[in-house]
Each structure stands twice: as C-alpha cells, then as structure tokens.
Amino acid sequence: MFGRSINSKKVLLSGVKPTGRPHIGNYFGAMKQFVDLFNTGNYDCYIMVADYHALNFIQNKDEMQESIIDLALDYIAIGLDPKRIVLFKQSDVSAHTELTWIFDTITTMPYLMRAHAFKDAEAKDKEISVGTFNYPMLMAADILLYGTDIVPVGLDQKQHIEYARDTAQKFNTTFAKGQEIFKLPKELIMESVQTVPGTDGRKMSKSYGNTISLFASDDEIRKAVMSIVTDSGTGPDGKPSVPVNVRAIHELFNSALGRDKAHLERLYMDKAGRYKDLKEALVKDAQDFIRPMRERREKLAKDRASIIKILKKGGEQAAKVANAKLAEAKKAIGVSL
Ligand code: ADP
Ligand code: TRP
C-alpha cells in the first residue's frame, strides 16, 4: 500500500511530541492539516508519535507511557484512520536513531547552534541536554527515511525542515555525488493558519499556560474563552472595537464548522463592541466543534489494548520503508561490505 515505488502518491510525514495535552493551537496549526491533507487522498501519510524527542522533556516511565497512548488517541479522535495511514511511534523504528548518528558526523556544532530552539534554551540559561542540542538531526532522520515530500507543521517548525533539507543535500553531495539518496522535503504551512493566539494574546503554547484544550469539556471551554484578553483591537475609526484575539480564534472555529467568512463578518458587525456577547458566540461554536471529537476520544480510550496494537502494526509498516532507506545510506557511506 505504501512506498513510492508502488504508487504515485506523494509522501506526507509529520510528528508531534507527546508532551502535555494538545490545545487548539496544535490542532489548527498542525493536527488538522494532517486530516485535511489525508482526506485529499493524494498522500501516503506517516504520522509519528515523537517519543524519543519527548525523552528530552519526559523522564518518567508512567508519564511517558500515558503520553504516548494519549497522543495516539488524539490523532485517531481528530479523524485519522489508522487503517489508512501509518500511525507509529518513533522509538519502534530504530533506523531513526541510527541515521541520526550518521547525520551527526556530517553536521557541525556551529550549524546546530543556530537552531532557534537551542538559542532560546541558551538565552534562558537552561541546562541543555545533548539530545536537545541534537534535536534537529533526529528530526531530519524522521523525515528523510521515508522519502518525504511534504511535512505539515506550524510556523515554528519551519527551521527544522530547513535543517532536514540541508542535511539531505549535504549527505547527497558528500556520499552520492549529488545523486538523490535522500529526497529534499518541503514544509507545508497553511497560509490562513499561522500562529494561533492564546488567551493572553501571545502565541498559544503549553509553556505559557494560555491554552484552550482540544478536548476540553463545555465548562472548560467557557472558562478559557471568557478569560481571553480583549483590550487590543481598533476599529476603522480608531476606537477599540474588535476583540482581535477572540475574533482570530473565532475565525478558526467558524471555518472548521464549515461556515463562510461573511457569517462571522456579520456577527462582529452586529455585535460590535459587545465583547461579552461575542465571547458567548465563540463559546457556543467552540463547544459545538469540540464536543463530537471529545466524545469519540472518550469512547476509544476505553480500549487501550487496541491502541497499542495499532501503534505496533504502524511501527512494523514504517520500519520496512525506513530500513530500506537506511540500508541505501549505509551502502553509500561504505559501512556495508
Ligand atoms: P507548544 O508551544 O504548546 O509546546 P508544540 O511546540 O508542542 O506546542 O507544537 C506542536 C505543533 O503544534 C507544532 O507543529 C507547532 O508548530 C504547532 N503549534 C503549536 N502552537 C501553535 C500555535 N499557537 N499556532 C499554530 N501552531 C502551533
Ligand atoms: N519537532 C516537532 C515538534 O516540536 C515534532 C517532530 C518530531 C516532527 N519529528 C518530526 C514534526 C518530523 C514533523 C516531522 O512539534
């Protein structure tokens, strides 16, 4: 079913670290794109639970296990059909870490020191693990092992895809006279979905505590929406009139519910300046969109064994493709005799 030699579909791969519960920034910035792209029928999709990346953050057995299952449940609940995509965890395919080592040997320290994630950690005076420093190389391996064409991600991951592309090129020139052992991947960042604002107006992020959870209960949704800051918008007359953060989040739910922009335009015109009413409208739309997904997830969560089985099968499928690519790379570097 999968593999570029067998059919003409393009390869889509993405992954998420199983750290913390997903919020609507993750959903609209990354997860929803997987579903939309998958539904086009144009791609062979690999969706990965990046558990080895998460090991930089989660160093507790029970928490790791729960986080992996949680994330798999999330993906399935948002509409990815594990019968039609390869859903797997990174640690089940050892080719990822093996290829990382190969990439390490053709990568310089100054190059990795330019990574935003590393610079941020350094600026905060954080203790930086070698795993964090090397994060982009593991991610390059994740992507390149599958002959990936596109990687749907949020804007903050763009640099990592550039690292993957550079690394593919470096490998191809160093070991294969420029012949394409590793395909050069492209990021896919949806124009309309750049950065989803959080309840405080900054980028929605687990680390800022300004999130609206993707599987939130009706009450949690209400509480989060009511806490959105509303002081920064100005209307055409220069007076504050549009609660920009409320509106930005509302636009996402509006289109996810299949409504057109004009619908929201009218609402914000009719209720201009009435922030409480606008928030109430957002609460309702967010609840209507989230409720069915939350209920599906609750049902799936009752059968943990079947989730484990899905991941195991996905790992086996992924390993077939990844091992073949790794074998090519090992041949090119001269360690296969
Ligand atoms: P967080 O900042 O909450 O820790 P992650 O770094 O785990 O989020 O991001 C996981 C995925 O979700 C990435 O692809 C990222 O680009 C996307 N993402 C996270 N937050 C946002 C946001 N506020 N807007 C758009 N995309 C986002
Ligand atoms: N680094 C990504 C994030 O923080 C997760 C990730 C790991 C990933 N490997 C990947 C994303 C490969 C796309 C492709 O969310």
Short mmCIF file of C-alpha atoms and ligand atoms in Angstrom, two decimals:
data_model
loop_
_atom_site.label_atom_id
_atom_site.label_comp_id
_atom_site.label_asym_id
_atom_site.label_seq_id
_atom_site.Cartn_x
_atom_site.Cartn_y
_atom_site.Cartn_z
CA MET A 1 0.00 0.00 0.00
CA PHE A 2 2.80 2.41 0.87
CA GLY A 3 6.07 3.27 -0.82
CA ARG A 4 6.78 5.49 -3.78
CA SER A 5 7.81 2.60 -5.99
CA ILE A 6 4.35 1.06 -5.74
CA ASN A 7 2.15 4.07 -6.39
CA SER A 8 2.43 7.66 -7.50
CA LYS A 9 1.16 9.31 -4.33
CA LYS A 10 3.35 11.82 -2.56
CA VAL A 11 4.64 11.09 0.89
CA LEU A 12 3.45 13.18 3.81
CA LEU A 13 5.06 12.82 7.20
CA SER A 14 4.63 14.67 10.41
CA GLY A 15 5.07 14.12 14.08
CA VAL A 16 4.21 15.57 17.43
CA LYS A 17 5.95 15.23 20.75
CA PRO A 18 3.69 13.57 23.27
CA THR A 19 4.24 16.27 25.85
CA GLY A 20 1.16 17.68 27.53
CA ARG A 21 -2.37 17.71 26.25
CA PRO A 22 -2.96 19.20 22.80
CA HIS A 23 -4.53 22.62 22.54
CA ILE A 24 -6.35 24.28 19.70
CA GLY A 25 -3.08 25.92 18.57
CA ASN A 26 -1.64 22.46 17.96
CA TYR A 27 -4.88 21.41 16.30
CA PHE A 28 -5.32 24.30 13.89
CA GLY A 29 -1.57 24.77 13.41
CA ALA A 30 -0.65 21.16 12.79
CA MET A 31 -3.02 18.29 13.55
CA LYS A 32 -5.98 19.44 11.45
CA GLN A 33 -3.75 19.79 8.43
CA PHE A 34 -2.88 16.11 8.67
CA VAL A 35 -6.54 15.22 8.49
CA ASP A 36 -7.34 17.66 5.67
CA LEU A 37 -4.35 16.56 3.62
CA PHE A 38 -5.02 12.91 4.29
CA ASN A 39 -8.60 13.41 3.17
CA THR A 40 -7.44 14.70 -0.22
CA GLY A 41 -6.37 11.14 -0.99
CA ASN A 42 -3.17 12.47 -2.61
CA TYR A 43 -0.72 11.28 0.01
CA ASP A 44 0.70 8.28 1.73
CA CYS A 45 0.63 9.54 5.29
CA TYR A 46 3.04 8.76 8.08
CA ILE A 47 2.08 10.26 11.41
CA MET A 48 4.56 9.77 14.17
CA VAL A 49 4.49 9.98 17.93
CA ALA A 50 7.90 11.57 18.52
CA ASP A 51 8.59 9.79 21.80
CA TYR A 52 12.39 9.97 21.55
CA HIS A 53 12.17 13.71 21.05
CA ALA A 54 9.91 13.83 24.09
CA LEU A 55 12.51 11.99 26.16
CA ASN A 56 14.28 15.33 26.44
CA PHE A 57 11.30 16.51 28.48
CA ILE A 58 9.60 13.44 29.97
CA GLN A 59 11.87 11.30 32.10
CA ASN A 60 9.37 9.18 33.93
CA LYS A 61 8.15 5.76 32.76
CA ASP A 62 4.46 6.07 33.65
CA GLU A 63 4.18 9.55 32.26
CA MET A 64 5.86 8.52 29.02
CA GLN A 65 3.54 5.53 28.57
CA GLU A 66 0.42 7.55 29.24
CA SER A 67 1.55 10.38 26.99
CA ILE A 68 2.14 8.03 24.07
CA ILE A 69 -1.31 6.44 24.37
CA ASP A 70 -2.91 9.84 24.85
CA LEU A 71 -1.37 11.20 21.69
CA ALA A 72 -2.37 8.17 19.61
CA LEU A 73 -5.92 8.60 20.91
CA ASP A 74 -5.81 12.27 19.97
CA TYR A 75 -4.82 11.56 16.40
CA ILE A 76 -7.48 8.93 15.92
CA ALA A 77 -10.14 11.08 17.59
CA ILE A 78 -9.49 14.01 15.26
CA GLY A 79 -10.22 11.79 12.30
CA LEU A 80 -7.08 9.97 11.21
CA ASP A 81 -8.00 6.46 10.23
CA PRO A 82 -5.21 4.12 11.37
CA LYS A 83 -6.26 1.62 8.71
CA ARG A 84 -5.38 4.12 6.00
CA ILE A 85 -2.34 5.90 7.40
CA VAL A 86 0.78 4.64 9.13
CA LEU A 87 0.47 5.74 12.73
CA PHE A 88 3.58 4.79 14.67
CA LYS A 89 5.98 5.76 17.36
CA GLN A 90 9.49 6.86 16.63
CA SER A 91 11.13 4.53 19.14
CA ASP A 92 9.71 1.49 17.32
CA VAL A 93 11.84 2.24 14.27
CA SER A 94 15.48 2.14 15.32
CA ALA A 95 16.58 3.39 11.90
CA HIS A 96 15.71 6.90 13.13
CA THR A 97 18.37 6.97 15.84
CA GLU A 98 20.87 5.10 13.68
CA LEU A 99 20.56 7.60 10.85
CA THR A 100 20.83 10.44 13.37
CA TRP A 101 24.34 9.27 14.18
CA ILE A 102 25.30 9.23 10.51
CA PHE A 103 23.95 12.77 10.15
CA ASP A 104 25.85 13.87 13.28
CA THR A 105 29.11 13.10 11.55
CA ILE A 106 28.38 15.46 8.64
CA THR A 107 26.96 18.26 10.79
CA THR A 108 28.93 20.96 12.57
CA MET A 109 28.34 22.34 16.04
CA PRO A 110 28.04 25.99 14.89
CA TYR A 111 25.33 24.96 12.44
CA LEU A 112 23.26 23.34 15.20
CA MET A 113 23.93 26.30 17.49
CA ARG A 114 21.96 28.46 15.08
CA ALA A 115 18.75 26.49 15.78
CA HIS A 116 16.04 28.67 17.34
CA ALA A 117 15.16 26.06 19.95
CA PHE A 118 18.77 25.82 21.07
CA LYS A 119 19.21 29.59 21.13
CA ASP A 120 16.02 30.01 23.16
CA ALA A 121 17.16 27.44 25.71
CA GLU A 122 20.56 29.07 25.89
CA ALA A 123 19.07 32.54 26.33
CA LYS A 124 17.04 31.22 29.25
CA ASP A 125 20.21 29.80 30.79
CA LYS A 126 18.68 26.36 30.72
CA GLU A 127 20.78 23.24 31.14
CA ILE A 128 20.81 21.90 27.60
CA SER A 129 21.00 18.15 27.07
CA VAL A 130 22.91 16.74 24.14
CA GLY A 131 19.54 15.38 23.00
CA THR A 132 18.09 18.88 22.86
CA PHE A 133 21.11 20.19 21.02
CA ASN A 134 20.85 17.36 18.54
CA TYR A 135 17.07 17.57 18.19
CA PRO A 136 17.15 18.80 14.56
CA MET A 137 19.24 15.84 13.43
CA LEU A 138 16.80 13.28 14.83
CA MET A 139 14.03 15.23 13.17
CA ALA A 140 15.94 15.21 9.88
CA ALA A 141 16.23 11.44 10.14
CA ASP A 142 12.48 11.15 10.91
CA ILE A 143 11.67 12.98 7.73
CA LEU A 144 14.30 11.72 5.32
CA LEU A 145 13.88 7.99 5.96
CA TYR A 146 10.53 7.98 4.21
CA GLY A 147 11.31 9.84 1.02
CA THR A 148 9.03 12.53 2.40
CA ASP A 149 7.70 15.19 0.02
CA ILE A 150 5.84 17.38 2.47
CA VAL A 151 5.88 18.00 6.19
CA PRO A 152 2.84 19.85 7.51
CA VAL A 153 3.83 21.84 10.58
CA GLY A 154 3.31 25.09 12.38
CA LEU A 155 5.49 28.06 11.51
CA ASP A 156 7.79 27.49 14.48
CA GLN A 157 8.97 24.23 12.95
CA LYS A 158 9.98 25.73 9.63
CA GLN A 159 13.64 25.92 10.55
CA HIS A 160 13.71 22.24 11.43
CA ILE A 161 12.52 21.32 7.95
CA GLU A 162 15.26 23.55 6.51
CA TYR A 163 17.74 21.60 8.60
CA ALA A 164 16.36 18.36 7.18
CA ARG A 165 16.66 19.70 3.65
CA ASP A 166 20.23 20.95 4.19
CA THR A 167 21.21 17.65 5.73
CA ALA A 168 19.77 15.65 2.83
CA GLN A 169 21.72 17.82 0.43
CA LYS A 170 24.91 17.54 2.43
CA PHE A 171 24.60 13.76 2.55
CA ASN A 172 23.84 13.50 -1.14
CA THR A 173 26.86 15.62 -2.09
CA THR A 174 29.23 14.04 0.41
CA PHE A 175 28.40 10.42 -0.25
CA ALA A 176 26.49 10.11 -3.51
CA LYS A 177 27.99 12.69 -5.88
CA GLY A 178 24.78 14.67 -5.63
CA GLN A 179 22.63 11.73 -6.59
CA GLU A 180 19.38 11.72 -4.64
CA ILE A 181 19.63 9.19 -1.85
CA PHE A 182 17.62 11.48 0.37
CA LYS A 183 14.78 13.39 -1.16
CA LEU A 184 14.60 17.08 -0.27
CA PRO A 185 11.43 17.65 1.79
CA LYS A 186 9.27 20.78 1.90
CA GLU A 187 7.39 22.21 4.84
CA LEU A 188 3.74 22.92 4.40
CA ILE A 189 2.50 25.85 6.43
CA MET A 190 -1.10 26.76 5.78
CA GLU A 191 -1.33 30.47 4.96
CA SER A 192 -4.51 31.07 6.87
CA VAL A 193 -3.23 29.29 9.93
CA GLN A 194 -0.06 30.90 11.06
CA THR A 195 0.15 31.41 14.78
CA VAL A 196 -2.97 30.80 16.85
CA PRO A 197 -3.13 33.33 19.70
CA GLY A 198 -3.58 32.15 23.26
CA THR A 199 -5.99 33.56 25.83
CA ASP A 200 -3.41 36.20 26.76
CA GLY A 201 -2.78 37.25 23.16
CA ARG A 202 0.68 35.70 22.94
CA LYS A 203 1.21 32.58 20.82
CA MET A 204 -0.87 29.78 22.28
CA SER A 205 1.60 27.46 23.93
CA LYS A 206 1.70 24.89 26.69
CA SER A 207 4.64 26.71 28.15
CA TYR A 208 2.68 29.96 28.55
CA GLY A 209 -0.36 28.39 30.21
CA ASN A 210 -2.63 30.31 27.83
CA THR A 211 -4.23 27.38 26.02
CA ILE A 212 -7.69 26.13 25.17
CA SER A 213 -7.52 22.36 25.37
CA LEU A 214 -8.55 20.46 22.23
CA PHE A 215 -10.73 18.03 24.16
CA ALA A 216 -11.95 20.48 26.76
CA SER A 217 -15.31 20.00 28.45
CA ASP A 218 -18.05 22.54 27.79
CA ASP A 219 -17.27 24.21 31.12
CA GLU A 220 -13.55 24.38 30.44
CA ILE A 221 -14.21 25.95 27.05
CA ARG A 222 -16.43 28.60 28.61
CA LYS A 223 -13.87 29.40 31.28
CA ALA A 224 -10.99 29.67 28.79
CA VAL A 225 -12.91 31.81 26.30
CA MET A 226 -14.14 34.17 29.00
CA SER A 227 -10.52 34.71 30.06
CA ILE A 228 -9.34 35.85 26.61
CA VAL A 229 -7.85 39.34 26.79
CA THR A 230 -9.86 41.87 24.80
CA ASP A 231 -8.04 45.13 25.00
CA SER A 232 -6.01 45.34 21.84
CA GLY A 233 -8.32 45.86 18.88
CA THR A 234 -9.08 49.05 16.99
CA GLY A 235 -11.87 49.58 14.54
CA PRO A 236 -11.67 51.62 11.30
CA ASP A 237 -12.49 54.80 13.28
CA GLY A 238 -9.50 54.23 15.54
CA LYS A 239 -11.67 53.31 18.54
CA PRO A 240 -11.20 49.98 20.25
CA SER A 241 -13.98 47.79 18.90
CA VAL A 242 -12.74 44.43 17.75
CA PRO A 243 -11.55 41.92 20.30
CA VAL A 244 -8.81 40.71 17.99
CA ASN A 245 -7.85 37.58 19.90
CA VAL A 246 -11.46 36.46 20.25
CA ARG A 247 -12.00 37.11 16.58
CA ALA A 248 -8.82 35.29 15.48
CA ILE A 249 -9.81 32.18 17.40
CA HIS A 250 -13.41 32.51 16.27
CA GLU A 251 -12.37 32.55 12.63
CA LEU A 252 -10.77 29.14 13.06
CA PHE A 253 -13.85 27.56 14.60
CA ASN A 254 -16.12 29.32 12.12
CA SER A 255 -14.38 27.76 9.17
CA ALA A 256 -13.91 24.40 10.91
CA LEU A 257 -17.71 24.31 11.30
CA GLY A 258 -17.97 24.83 7.54
CA ARG A 259 -19.24 28.41 7.64
CA ASP A 260 -18.06 31.19 5.40
CA LYS A 261 -16.24 34.35 6.45
CA ALA A 262 -19.27 36.53 5.75
CA HIS A 263 -21.14 34.81 8.57
CA LEU A 264 -18.54 35.96 11.05
CA GLU A 265 -18.27 39.41 9.47
CA ARG A 266 -21.97 39.93 10.11
CA LEU A 267 -21.77 38.68 13.67
CA TYR A 268 -18.90 41.01 14.53
CA MET A 269 -20.65 43.93 12.87
CA ASP A 270 -23.97 43.27 14.62
CA LYS A 271 -22.32 42.91 18.00
CA ALA A 272 -19.55 45.44 17.58
CA GLY A 273 -18.11 46.48 20.92
CA ARG A 274 -20.23 43.90 22.81
CA TYR A 275 -17.35 41.72 23.90
CA LYS A 276 -19.38 39.55 26.26
CA ASP A 277 -21.85 38.60 23.51
CA LEU A 278 -19.06 37.90 21.06
CA LYS A 279 -17.37 35.66 23.58
CA GLU A 280 -20.66 33.83 24.17
CA ALA A 281 -20.91 33.22 20.44
CA LEU A 282 -17.37 31.86 20.39
CA VAL A 283 -18.10 29.62 23.39
CA LYS A 284 -21.00 28.05 21.53
CA ASP A 285 -19.07 27.49 18.31
CA ALA A 286 -16.06 26.07 20.11
CA GLN A 287 -18.28 23.73 22.12
CA ASP A 288 -20.16 22.56 19.01
CA PHE A 289 -16.92 21.78 17.25
CA ILE A 290 -15.07 20.16 20.13
CA ARG A 291 -17.89 18.08 21.64
CA PRO A 292 -18.09 15.29 18.99
CA MET A 293 -14.31 14.85 18.96
CA ARG A 294 -14.18 14.70 22.74
CA GLU A 295 -16.91 12.08 22.83
CA ARG A 296 -15.19 9.95 20.20
CA ARG A 297 -11.96 10.10 22.17
CA GLU A 298 -13.66 9.07 25.42
CA LYS A 299 -15.04 6.00 23.68
CA LEU A 300 -11.70 4.99 22.15
CA ALA A 301 -9.86 5.44 25.44
CA LYS A 302 -11.81 2.53 26.91
CA ASP A 303 -9.92 0.09 24.65
CA ARG A 304 -6.25 0.71 25.39
CA ALA A 305 -5.14 -2.69 24.01
CA SER A 306 -6.36 -1.84 20.55
CA ILE A 307 -4.38 1.42 20.57
CA ILE A 308 -1.21 -0.49 21.47
CA LYS A 309 -1.92 -2.89 18.62
CA ILE A 310 -2.40 -0.05 16.14
CA LEU A 311 0.96 1.51 17.10
CA LYS A 312 2.77 -1.82 16.87
CA LYS A 313 1.41 -2.53 13.42
CA GLY A 314 2.24 1.01 12.30
CA GLY A 315 5.80 0.58 13.59
CA GLU A 316 6.21 -2.58 11.54
CA GLN A 317 4.95 -0.89 8.39
CA ALA A 318 7.16 2.16 8.96
CA ALA A 319 10.23 0.03 9.70
CA LYS A 320 10.00 -1.69 6.32
CA VAL A 321 10.28 1.60 4.48
CA ALA A 322 12.81 3.17 6.87
CA ASN A 323 15.11 0.14 6.96
CA ALA A 324 15.30 0.04 3.18
CA LYS A 325 16.33 3.72 3.06
CA LEU A 326 18.84 3.25 5.88
CA ALA A 327 20.38 0.32 4.00
CA GLU A 328 20.88 2.60 0.99
CA ALA A 329 22.56 5.20 3.18
CA LYS A 330 24.82 2.61 4.81
CA LYS A 331 25.85 1.39 1.41
CA ALA A 332 26.62 4.93 0.30
CA ILE A 333 28.85 5.69 3.29
CA GLY A 334 30.75 2.45 2.83
CA VAL A 335 29.95 0.54 6.00
CA SER A 336 28.03 -2.18 4.16
CA LEU A 337 30.62 -4.55 2.75
P1 ADP B 1 3.60 24.22 22.45
O1 ADP B 1 4.12 25.56 22.05
O2 ADP B 1 2.26 24.32 23.08
O3 ADP B 1 4.58 23.44 23.30
P2 ADP B 1 4.39 22.39 20.43
O4 ADP B 1 5.71 23.05 20.34
O5 ADP B 1 4.30 21.06 21.09
O6 ADP B 1 3.38 23.40 21.12
O7 ADP B 1 3.79 22.32 18.96
C1 ADP B 1 3.27 21.16 18.35
C2 ADP B 1 2.80 21.52 16.96
O8 ADP B 1 1.72 22.47 17.01
C3 ADP B 1 3.88 22.17 16.11
O9 ADP B 1 3.78 21.74 14.77
C4 ADP B 1 3.58 23.63 16.23
O10 ADP B 1 4.03 24.36 15.14
C5 ADP B 1 2.07 23.66 16.32
N1 ADP B 1 1.65 24.79 17.16
C6 ADP B 1 1.84 24.93 18.48
N2 ADP B 1 1.32 26.08 18.95
C7 ADP B 1 0.80 26.71 17.88
C8 ADP B 1 0.13 27.96 17.70
N3 ADP B 1 -0.14 28.77 18.73
N4 ADP B 1 -0.27 28.30 16.46
C9 ADP B 1 -0.05 27.49 15.40
N5 ADP B 1 0.57 26.29 15.51
C10 ADP B 1 1.00 25.90 16.72
N1 TRP B 2 9.67 18.83 16.41
C1 TRP B 2 8.28 18.66 16.21
C2 TRP B 2 7.51 19.48 17.24
O1 TRP B 2 8.06 20.05 18.12
C3 TRP B 2 7.87 17.21 16.33
C4 TRP B 2 8.52 16.34 15.30
C5 TRP B 2 9.44 15.39 15.52
C6 TRP B 2 8.27 16.36 13.90
N2 TRP B 2 9.79 14.78 14.36
C7 TRP B 2 9.10 15.35 13.34
C8 TRP B 2 7.45 17.13 13.08
C9 TRP B 2 9.14 15.14 11.96
C10 TRP B 2 7.48 16.90 11.70
C11 TRP B 2 8.33 15.91 11.16
O2 TRP B 2 6.33 19.54 17.20
#
